[in-house]
Amino acid sequence: MIVNKELIKKVAATAKLELTEQELEEFIPQFEEILKTFSKLAKADTKNVLPSFHPVPLKNRMRDDTIHSSLSQEQALSLTEHKKDGYFKGPKVV
Amino acid sequence: MNINTTQQQLEKINEEYHYFNKLCNVQTKKTGKLKDYVISVKDALCVKDVETKGGSAILEGYKPLFNATVIEKLLAEGATIIGKTSQDAFGFGTFSTNVGNNMQIPLNPFDKNHSTGGSSGGAAGFTQLAKKKGIKHIALGESTGGSIAAPASFCGVYGLTPTYSLVSRYGLLDYANSLDKIGPIAASVKELAMCLSIIAGHDEKDATSSKTSIPDYEKGLSKPIKGMKIAVIKECFGKGIDPAIKQNILETIETLKKQGATIEEISLPTTTEYALEAYYILAMCEASTNLAKYCGIRYGRHEKLEGNFNQYFSKVRSHGFNKEEKRRILLGTFARMSGYRDAYYIKAAKVRTLIIQEYKKAFEKYDILISPTMPMVAPTFDEIKRLTPLQHYMVDLMTVGPSLAGLPHISCPTGFKDNMPIGTMFIADHFQEEKLLQIASSIEELNHG
């Protein structure tokens, strides 16, 4: 597994993180070491084994489609600095 | 406050030891099982109108509009919530040294140069100190890969991580949804049992919450352990473990034998070989998706609204997350990316199946498995600084197995090395918390006997 600046920059862009040059330099050897260790899993024989996404079996649990109380619009907007006319205000999309 | 402590006393303790990110005084009812107790809450749990950051600067100033289900249950029993305990940001750490930007690292109550362990570090540290000062207190911790057991061990207190799904996670800041468990840390086993009886049980607000019936956990405490079948996990005594800890666990085993338990040895080769890697891949993958929601729009840290959405979100996240948060988001994002997903994420989930099967097979024969909680006693901060991130992750060797399999486990104080506490960990099958509390209770009797 080759870890270089380009790979880390690509992952960082996907994860919406800006890294400093210093962070990039620091992460390269660390990621190499960690990913090399993670690659050890390739040795495990998982032929015909299904993945477990939970430790205990879970069934889909459906709720009745009924009206419940919820936060008011005012409450929902009370924690943001960015709001206008009763809505959240976000950054430019286009 | 109807309690034998004061806000000033807590402030003084906090100045010295940094156990709380925020102090508060919330009580909604004066009657109930917890009316004489103060309860500290790990910062990752939402308490209405009290700043809740999960130890991360990205949530600076966030005051939830609701209580976590566990908080509602404690308040209904007359508890007084006294504060949000310090932790590694989002639980990303074993030593509580990865606290968010501008936050303070909790110090071990036995020696301030040592770590409390993590990530529920403030919770365990304060539990020990409260015991020394005669304060009736129980802490609510949270564990993803060992974050209750590790600090309980390093601070010489009892920590119970319940079966995954036994306690509602509603109102918990998620680290990894398939691994997170809320559980108590206390100075006595009776208090653990009392707290678990209150917080366990089905909750419609958590889709993963179990409908299993909840026993009265306090009732079974006095049951003798005679006839209990216990197995010692052989591989836990391999290289990397402090010989003093090994010796202590062997002595603990001898005392259990004297009480009539049968002790054998068991080998868990798949867990030993692969649990750490499988755990970290799954935990980081889940964390990277969970932390995607923190982008400075609805709550938490905000910045001036400028630039396009990519620029704005990246700015907020780059300023709000510390280095370990960034590292885990990046590794988790990588392991889920097209081209790598099957080799890392899916492979880890398949290995998890093998690990669950290995434990389940062990519990066909045994009631309890034993290992040390941690391979070392609480290290000094200088020692921690010298660890690489990978070495840091390796410390969780004993606790990631039961975490991946969602198994309940308890860390009990069983001795000291150079005045720093040693913890022994007991693991049981799913929903067998009664057996864990029973064996912990017998250990406690020995400690006090």
Coordinates of C-alpha atoms in Angstrom, one line a residue, chain B residues 125-301:
Chain B
G125 CA -10.9 9.6 38.1
F126 CA -13.7 11.4 39.9
T127 CA -15.2 8.1 41.0
Q128 CA -12.0 7.2 42.9
L129 CA -11.6 10.7 44.3
A130 CA -15.3 10.9 45.4
K131 CA -14.8 7.6 47.2
K132 CA -11.8 9.0 49.1
K133 CA -13.8 12.1 50.0
G134 CA -16.9 10.2 51.1
I135 CA -19.1 11.6 48.4
K136 CA -21.9 9.3 47.3
H137 CA -21.4 9.2 43.6
I138 CA -21.9 7.1 40.5
A139 CA -20.5 7.9 37.1
L140 CA -22.1 7.2 33.8
G141 CA -19.5 6.3 31.3
E142 CA -19.6 5.1 27.7
S143 CA -17.5 2.5 26.0
T144 CA -16.9 1.8 22.3
G145 CA -13.7 -0.4 22.5
G146 CA -12.9 -0.4 26.2
S147 CA -13.6 3.1 27.4
I148 CA -15.3 2.1 30.6
A149 CA -13.0 -0.8 31.5
A150 CA -9.7 0.9 30.8
P151 CA -10.1 4.0 33.0
A152 CA -11.9 1.9 35.7
S153 CA -8.7 -0.3 35.8
F154 CA -6.3 2.7 35.8
C155 CA -8.2 4.4 38.6
G156 CA -8.9 1.4 40.8
V157 CA -12.8 1.4 40.6
Y158 CA -15.5 -0.9 39.2
G159 CA -16.6 -0.4 35.6
L160 CA -19.4 -2.3 33.9
T161 CA -19.9 -2.3 30.2
P162 CA -23.3 -3.8 29.5
T163 CA -24.3 -6.0 26.6
Y164 CA -24.7 -4.0 23.4
S165 CA -28.4 -2.9 23.1
L166 CA -29.2 -3.4 26.8
V167 CA -29.1 0.3 27.6
S168 CA -30.6 2.9 25.2
R169 CA -28.2 5.0 23.3
Y170 CA -30.7 7.8 22.6
G171 CA -29.0 11.1 23.3
L172 CA -25.5 9.7 23.1
L173 CA -23.1 11.4 20.7
D174 CA -22.3 8.5 18.5
Y175 CA -18.7 7.3 18.0
A176 CA -19.5 3.9 16.4
N177 CA -23.2 2.9 16.4
S178 CA -22.6 -0.9 16.4
L179 CA -20.1 -0.7 19.3
D180 CA -21.2 2.1 21.6
K181 CA -22.5 1.1 25.1
I182 CA -23.4 3.3 28.1
G183 CA -22.6 1.9 31.5
P184 CA -21.8 2.8 35.1
I185 CA -18.5 3.3 36.9
A186 CA -18.7 3.2 40.7
A187 CA -16.8 2.6 43.9
S188 CA -18.8 -0.5 44.7
V189 CA -20.5 -3.4 42.9
K190 CA -23.8 -2.7 44.6
E191 CA -23.8 0.8 43.1
L192 CA -23.1 -0.6 39.7
A193 CA -26.0 -3.1 40.0
M194 CA -28.4 -0.4 41.3
C195 CA -27.5 2.0 38.4
L196 CA -27.7 -0.8 35.8
S197 CA -31.2 -1.7 37.0
I198 CA -32.3 1.9 36.5
I199 CA -30.7 2.6 33.1
A200 CA -31.3 -0.8 31.3
G201 CA -34.4 -1.6 29.3
H202 CA -36.1 -1.1 26.0
D203 CA -36.5 2.4 24.5
E204 CA -38.5 3.1 21.4
K205 CA -36.2 6.0 20.6
D206 CA -33.3 3.7 20.0
A207 CA -34.0 1.3 17.1
T208 CA -31.2 -1.1 18.3
S209 CA -32.5 -1.2 21.9
S210 CA -33.2 -4.8 23.1
K211 CA -36.6 -5.9 24.4
T212 CA -35.0 -8.4 26.9
S213 CA -36.6 -8.4 30.4
I214 CA -34.5 -6.6 33.0
P215 CA -33.9 -8.5 36.3
D216 CA -33.2 -6.8 39.6
Y217 CA -29.4 -6.8 39.4
E218 CA -28.9 -6.1 43.1
K219 CA -30.7 -9.3 44.1
G220 CA -28.1 -11.7 42.8
L221 CA -25.1 -10.1 44.3
S222 CA -24.8 -12.3 47.4
K223 CA -25.1 -15.5 45.4
P224 CA -22.0 -17.7 46.0
I225 CA -19.8 -18.4 43.0
K226 CA -19.4 -22.0 43.9
G227 CA -19.7 -24.2 40.8
M228 CA -19.2 -21.3 38.4
K229 CA -17.3 -22.3 35.3
I230 CA -14.5 -19.9 34.5
A231 CA -11.9 -19.9 31.8
V232 CA -8.7 -17.9 31.7
I233 CA -7.9 -16.5 28.2
K234 CA -4.5 -18.0 27.6
E235 CA -3.3 -15.5 25.0
C236 CA -3.8 -12.6 27.3
F237 CA -0.7 -13.6 29.2
G238 CA 1.6 -13.4 26.1
K239 CA 4.3 -10.9 25.4
G240 CA 3.5 -7.3 26.1
I241 CA 1.8 -7.8 29.5
D242 CA 3.4 -6.5 32.6
P243 CA 4.6 -9.5 34.7
A244 CA 3.2 -7.8 37.9
I245 CA -0.3 -7.8 36.4
K246 CA 0.0 -11.4 35.3
Q247 CA 1.0 -12.4 38.9
N248 CA -1.9 -10.4 40.3
I249 CA -4.4 -12.1 38.0
L250 CA -3.0 -15.5 38.8
E251 CA -3.5 -14.7 42.5
T252 CA -7.1 -13.5 41.8
I253 CA -7.8 -16.8 40.1
E254 CA -6.5 -18.8 43.1
T255 CA -8.9 -17.0 45.4
L256 CA -11.8 -17.7 43.0
K257 CA -10.8 -21.4 43.0
K258 CA -10.9 -21.4 46.8
Q259 CA -14.5 -20.1 46.6
G260 CA -15.5 -23.1 44.6
A261 CA -15.3 -21.9 41.1
T262 CA -13.8 -24.2 38.5
I263 CA -11.0 -22.6 36.5
E264 CA -9.7 -23.8 33.2
E265 CA -7.7 -22.3 30.3
I266 CA -9.1 -21.4 27.0
S267 CA -7.6 -20.3 23.7
L268 CA -9.2 -17.6 21.5
P269 CA -6.9 -17.6 18.5
T270 CA -9.0 -15.7 16.0
T271 CA -9.8 -13.0 18.5
T272 CA -6.2 -12.7 19.6
E273 CA -4.9 -12.5 16.1
Y274 CA -7.4 -10.2 14.4
A275 CA -9.7 -8.4 16.9
L276 CA -7.6 -5.2 17.2
E277 CA -7.4 -4.6 13.4
A278 CA -11.1 -5.5 12.8
Y279 CA -12.1 -3.3 15.7
Y280 CA -10.2 -0.2 14.6
I281 CA -11.3 -0.5 10.9
L282 CA -15.0 -0.8 11.9
A283 CA -14.8 1.8 14.6
M284 CA -13.1 4.3 12.3
C285 CA -15.4 3.6 9.4
E286 CA -18.5 4.2 11.6
A287 CA -16.9 7.3 13.2
S288 CA -16.1 8.9 9.9
T289 CA -19.7 8.7 8.9
N290 CA -21.0 9.8 12.3
L291 CA -18.7 12.9 12.4
A292 CA -19.8 13.9 8.9
K293 CA -22.8 15.8 10.4
Y294 CA -20.6 18.3 12.2
C295 CA -20.3 21.1 9.7
G296 CA -21.2 24.3 11.5
I297 CA -24.8 24.8 10.3
R298 CA -27.3 23.7 12.9
Y299 CA -25.5 23.6 16.2
G300 CA -22.0 23.4 17.7
R301 CA -19.0 25.4 16.4

